[in-house]
PDB file of C-alpha atoms in Angstrom:
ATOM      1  CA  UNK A   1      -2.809  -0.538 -24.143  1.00  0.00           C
ATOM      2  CA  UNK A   2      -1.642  -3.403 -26.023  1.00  0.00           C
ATOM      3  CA  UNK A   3       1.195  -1.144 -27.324  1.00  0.00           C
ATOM      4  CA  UNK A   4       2.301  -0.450 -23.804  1.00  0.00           C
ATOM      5  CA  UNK A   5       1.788  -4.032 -22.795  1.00  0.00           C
ATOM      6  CA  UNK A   6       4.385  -5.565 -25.487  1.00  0.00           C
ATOM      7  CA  UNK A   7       6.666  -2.700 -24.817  1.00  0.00           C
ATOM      8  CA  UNK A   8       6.818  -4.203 -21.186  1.00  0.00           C
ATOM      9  CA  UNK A   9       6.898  -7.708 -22.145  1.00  0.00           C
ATOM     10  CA  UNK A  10       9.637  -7.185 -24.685  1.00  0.00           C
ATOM     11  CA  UNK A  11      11.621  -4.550 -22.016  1.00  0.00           C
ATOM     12  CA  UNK A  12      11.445  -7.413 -19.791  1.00  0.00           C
ATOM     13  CA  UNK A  13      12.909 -10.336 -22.274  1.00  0.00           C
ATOM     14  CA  UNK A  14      16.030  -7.769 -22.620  1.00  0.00           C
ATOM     15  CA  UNK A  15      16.514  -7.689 -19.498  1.00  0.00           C
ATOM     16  CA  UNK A  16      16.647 -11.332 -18.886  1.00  0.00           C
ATOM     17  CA  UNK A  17      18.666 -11.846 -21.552  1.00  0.00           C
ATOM     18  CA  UNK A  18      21.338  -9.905 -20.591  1.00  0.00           C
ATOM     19  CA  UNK A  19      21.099 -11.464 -17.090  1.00  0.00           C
ATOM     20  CA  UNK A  20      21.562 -14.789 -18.490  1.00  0.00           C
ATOM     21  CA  UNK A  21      24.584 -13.945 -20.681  1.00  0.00           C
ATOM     22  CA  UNK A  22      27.426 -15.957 -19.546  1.00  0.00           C
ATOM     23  CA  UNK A  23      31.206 -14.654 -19.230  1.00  0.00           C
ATOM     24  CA  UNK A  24      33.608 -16.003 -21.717  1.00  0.00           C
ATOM     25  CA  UNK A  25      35.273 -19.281 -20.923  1.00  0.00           C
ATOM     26  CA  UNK A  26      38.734 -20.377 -22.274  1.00  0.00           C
ATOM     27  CA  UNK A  27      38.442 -23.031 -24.926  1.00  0.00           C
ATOM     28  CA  UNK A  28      41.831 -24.001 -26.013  1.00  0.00           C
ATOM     29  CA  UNK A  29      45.251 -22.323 -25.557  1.00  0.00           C
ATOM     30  CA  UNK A  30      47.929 -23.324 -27.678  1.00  0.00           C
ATOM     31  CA  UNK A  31      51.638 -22.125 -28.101  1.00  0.00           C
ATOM     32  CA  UNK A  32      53.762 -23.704 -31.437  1.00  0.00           C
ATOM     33  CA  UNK A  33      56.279 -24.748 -31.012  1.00  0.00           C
ATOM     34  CA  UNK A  34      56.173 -25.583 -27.566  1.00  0.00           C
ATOM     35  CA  UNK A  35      59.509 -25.900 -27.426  1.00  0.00           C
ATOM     36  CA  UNK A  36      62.138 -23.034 -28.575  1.00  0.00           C
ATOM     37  CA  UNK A  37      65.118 -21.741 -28.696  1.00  0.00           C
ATOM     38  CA  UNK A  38      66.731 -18.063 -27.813  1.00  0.00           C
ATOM     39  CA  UNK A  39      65.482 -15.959 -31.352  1.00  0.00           C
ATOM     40  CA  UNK A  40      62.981 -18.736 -32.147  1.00  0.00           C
ATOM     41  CA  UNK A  41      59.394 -17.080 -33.411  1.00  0.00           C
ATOM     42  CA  UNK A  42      56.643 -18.514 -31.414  1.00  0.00           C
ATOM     43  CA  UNK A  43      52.838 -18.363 -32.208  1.00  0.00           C
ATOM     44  CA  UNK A  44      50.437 -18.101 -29.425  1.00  0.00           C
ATOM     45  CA  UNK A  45      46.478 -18.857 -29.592  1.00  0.00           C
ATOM     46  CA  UNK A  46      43.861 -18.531 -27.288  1.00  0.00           C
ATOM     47  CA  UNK A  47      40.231 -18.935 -28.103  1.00  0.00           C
ATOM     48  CA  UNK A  48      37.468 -18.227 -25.750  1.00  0.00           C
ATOM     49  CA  UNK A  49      33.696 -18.906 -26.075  1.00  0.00           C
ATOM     50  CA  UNK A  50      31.517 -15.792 -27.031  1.00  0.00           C
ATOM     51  CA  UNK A  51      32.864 -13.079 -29.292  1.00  0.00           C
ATOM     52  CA  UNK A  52      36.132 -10.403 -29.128  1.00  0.00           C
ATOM     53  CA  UNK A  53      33.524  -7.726 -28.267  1.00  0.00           C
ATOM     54  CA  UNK A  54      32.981  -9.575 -24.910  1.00  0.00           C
ATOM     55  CA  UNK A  55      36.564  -9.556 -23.624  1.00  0.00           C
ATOM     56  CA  UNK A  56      38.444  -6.200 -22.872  1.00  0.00           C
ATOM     57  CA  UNK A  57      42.042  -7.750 -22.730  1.00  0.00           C
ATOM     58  CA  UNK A  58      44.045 -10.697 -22.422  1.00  0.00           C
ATOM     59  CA  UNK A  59      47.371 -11.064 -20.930  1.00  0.00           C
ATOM     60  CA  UNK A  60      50.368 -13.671 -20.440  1.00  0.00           C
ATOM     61  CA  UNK A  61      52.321 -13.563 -17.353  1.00  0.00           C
ATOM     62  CA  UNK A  62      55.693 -15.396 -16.876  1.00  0.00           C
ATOM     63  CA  UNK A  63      54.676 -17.538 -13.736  1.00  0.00           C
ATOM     64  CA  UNK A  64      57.827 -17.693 -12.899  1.00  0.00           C
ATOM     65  CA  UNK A  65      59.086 -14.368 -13.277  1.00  0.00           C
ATOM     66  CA  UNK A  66      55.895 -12.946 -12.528  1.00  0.00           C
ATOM     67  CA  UNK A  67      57.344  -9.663 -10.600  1.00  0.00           C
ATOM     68  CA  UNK A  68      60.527  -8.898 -13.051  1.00  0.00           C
ATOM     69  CA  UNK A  69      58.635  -9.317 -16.444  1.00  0.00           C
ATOM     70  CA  UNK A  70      56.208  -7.038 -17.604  1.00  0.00           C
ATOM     71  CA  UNK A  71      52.473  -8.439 -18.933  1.00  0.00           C
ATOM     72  CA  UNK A  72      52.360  -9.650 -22.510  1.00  0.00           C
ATOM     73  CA  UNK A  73      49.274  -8.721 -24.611  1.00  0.00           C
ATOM     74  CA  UNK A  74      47.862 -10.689 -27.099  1.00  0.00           C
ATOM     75  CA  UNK A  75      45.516  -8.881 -30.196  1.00  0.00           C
ATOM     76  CA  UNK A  76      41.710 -10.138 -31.016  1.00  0.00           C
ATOM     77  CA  UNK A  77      42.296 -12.009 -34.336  1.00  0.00           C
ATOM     78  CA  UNK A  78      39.476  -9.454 -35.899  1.00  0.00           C
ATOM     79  CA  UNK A  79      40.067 -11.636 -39.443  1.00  0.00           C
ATOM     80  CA  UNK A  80      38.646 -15.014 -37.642  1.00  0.00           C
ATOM     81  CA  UNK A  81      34.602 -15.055 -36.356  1.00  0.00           C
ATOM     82  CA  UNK A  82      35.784 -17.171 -33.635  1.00  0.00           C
ATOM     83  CA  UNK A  83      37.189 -14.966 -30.519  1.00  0.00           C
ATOM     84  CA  UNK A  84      40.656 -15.932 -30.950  1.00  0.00           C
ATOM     85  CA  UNK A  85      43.888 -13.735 -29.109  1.00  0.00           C
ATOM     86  CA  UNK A  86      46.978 -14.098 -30.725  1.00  0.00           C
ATOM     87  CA  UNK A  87      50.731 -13.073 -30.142  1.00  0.00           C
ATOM     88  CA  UNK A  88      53.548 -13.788 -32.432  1.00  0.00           C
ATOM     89  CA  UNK A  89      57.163 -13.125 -31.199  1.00  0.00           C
ATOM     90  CA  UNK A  90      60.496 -14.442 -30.667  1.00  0.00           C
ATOM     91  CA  UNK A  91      62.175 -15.576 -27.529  1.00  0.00           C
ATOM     92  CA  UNK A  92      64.052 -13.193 -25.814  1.00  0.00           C
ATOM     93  CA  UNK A  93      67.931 -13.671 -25.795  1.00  0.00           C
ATOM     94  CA  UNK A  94      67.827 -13.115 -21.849  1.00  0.00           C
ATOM     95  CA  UNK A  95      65.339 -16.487 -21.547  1.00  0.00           C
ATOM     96  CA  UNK A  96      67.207 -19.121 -19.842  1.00  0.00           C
ATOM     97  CA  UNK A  97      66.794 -22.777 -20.868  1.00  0.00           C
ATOM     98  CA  UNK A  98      64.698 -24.094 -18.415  1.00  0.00           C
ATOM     99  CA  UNK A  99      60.094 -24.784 -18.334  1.00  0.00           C
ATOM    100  CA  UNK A 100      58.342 -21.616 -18.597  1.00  0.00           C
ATOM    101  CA  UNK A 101      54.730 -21.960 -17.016  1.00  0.00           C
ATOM    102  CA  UNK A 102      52.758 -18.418 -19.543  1.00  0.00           C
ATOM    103  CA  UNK A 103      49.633 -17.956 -17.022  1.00  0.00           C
ATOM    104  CA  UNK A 104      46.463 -16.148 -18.982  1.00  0.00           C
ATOM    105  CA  UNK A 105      44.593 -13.567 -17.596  1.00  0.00           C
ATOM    106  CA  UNK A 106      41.180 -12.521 -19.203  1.00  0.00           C
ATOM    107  CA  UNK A 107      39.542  -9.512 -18.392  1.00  0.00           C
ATOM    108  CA  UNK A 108      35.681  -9.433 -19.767  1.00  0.00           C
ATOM    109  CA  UNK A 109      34.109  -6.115 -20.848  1.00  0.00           C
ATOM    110  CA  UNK A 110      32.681  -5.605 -17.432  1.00  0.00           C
ATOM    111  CA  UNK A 111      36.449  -5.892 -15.861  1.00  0.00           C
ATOM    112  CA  UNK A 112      36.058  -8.620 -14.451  1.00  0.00           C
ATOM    113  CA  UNK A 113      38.685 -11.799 -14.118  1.00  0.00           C
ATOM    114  CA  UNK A 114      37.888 -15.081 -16.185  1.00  0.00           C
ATOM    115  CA  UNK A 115      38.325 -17.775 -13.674  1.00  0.00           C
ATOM    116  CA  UNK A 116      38.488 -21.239 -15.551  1.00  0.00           C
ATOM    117  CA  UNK A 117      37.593 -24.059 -12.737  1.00  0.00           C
ATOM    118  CA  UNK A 118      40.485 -25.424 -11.312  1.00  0.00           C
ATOM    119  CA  UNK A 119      42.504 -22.629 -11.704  1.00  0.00           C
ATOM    120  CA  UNK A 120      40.239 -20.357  -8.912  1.00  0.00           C
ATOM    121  CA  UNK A 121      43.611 -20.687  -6.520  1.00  0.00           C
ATOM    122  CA  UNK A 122      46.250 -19.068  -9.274  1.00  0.00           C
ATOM    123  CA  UNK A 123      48.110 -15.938  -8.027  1.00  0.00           C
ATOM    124  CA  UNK A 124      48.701 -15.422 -11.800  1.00  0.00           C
ATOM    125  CA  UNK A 125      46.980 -16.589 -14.970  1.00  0.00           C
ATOM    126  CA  UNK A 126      43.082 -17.255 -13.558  1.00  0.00           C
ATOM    127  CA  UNK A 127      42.304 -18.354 -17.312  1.00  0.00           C
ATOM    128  CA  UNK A 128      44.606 -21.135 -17.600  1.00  0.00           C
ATOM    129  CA  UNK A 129      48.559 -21.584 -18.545  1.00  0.00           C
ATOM    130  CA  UNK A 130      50.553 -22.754 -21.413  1.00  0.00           C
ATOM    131  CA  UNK A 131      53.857 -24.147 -20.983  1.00  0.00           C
ATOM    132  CA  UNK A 132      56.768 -23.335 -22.763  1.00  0.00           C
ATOM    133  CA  UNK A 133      60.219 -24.962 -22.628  1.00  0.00           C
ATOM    134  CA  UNK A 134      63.218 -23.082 -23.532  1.00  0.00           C
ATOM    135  CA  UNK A 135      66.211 -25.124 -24.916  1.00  0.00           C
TER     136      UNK A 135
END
């Protein structure tokens, strides 16, 4: 009986555990250098709270070429215990020189949108946005 009784008990702790677990929330997003020119290498960070096993994807999205350019994926940094997305790249010759607004989307393992508060509103980029100015 006992046996069966700790069973239950500890059935019942997983269970509210997993209830409880939070999503992921953004912690810092961070492009260098935030300003570039056409060819220039950027380096693109985001960090979220949790681990990479509890986010399925994250995306950029030029806000303001949101229908003519296609999503840009960013890689768990699998070498960091932190759950870091990255994305290294250069800036495409088409860019013209103007303020570039790179919305982030989140996707948890459940498929559901991160929503960072104050962003609930976004069209684009419910995680948050990093700006990027193209000289």
């Amino acid at each position: 009986m006992k046996k069966v009784v700790m069973l239950a008990l500890l059935m019942l702790f997983i269970l509210v555990q997993s209830s409880l677990a939070e999503q992921p929330k953004l912690k810092e997003a961070v492009i260098k250098p935030n300003t570039a020119a056409i060819g220039d290498t950027v380096n693109i960070k985001v960090e979220f709270s949790g681990v990479h096993k509890d986010i399925r994807e994250v995306f950029l999205t030029v806000r303001e070429y949101q229908y003519d350019y296609p999503r840009i994926p960013l890689v768990a940094d699998t070498t960091s215990k932190k759950n870091i997305w990255v994305m290294k790249g250069p800036i495409p010759e088409e860019a013209p020189s103007e303020l570039f607004h790179l919305d982030i989307t989140a996707i948890d393992k459940e498929g559901k949108e991160i929503v960072t508060k104050g962003f609930e509103q976004s069209y684009t980029g419910k995680a948050g946005t990093i700006e990027l100015k193209v000289k």
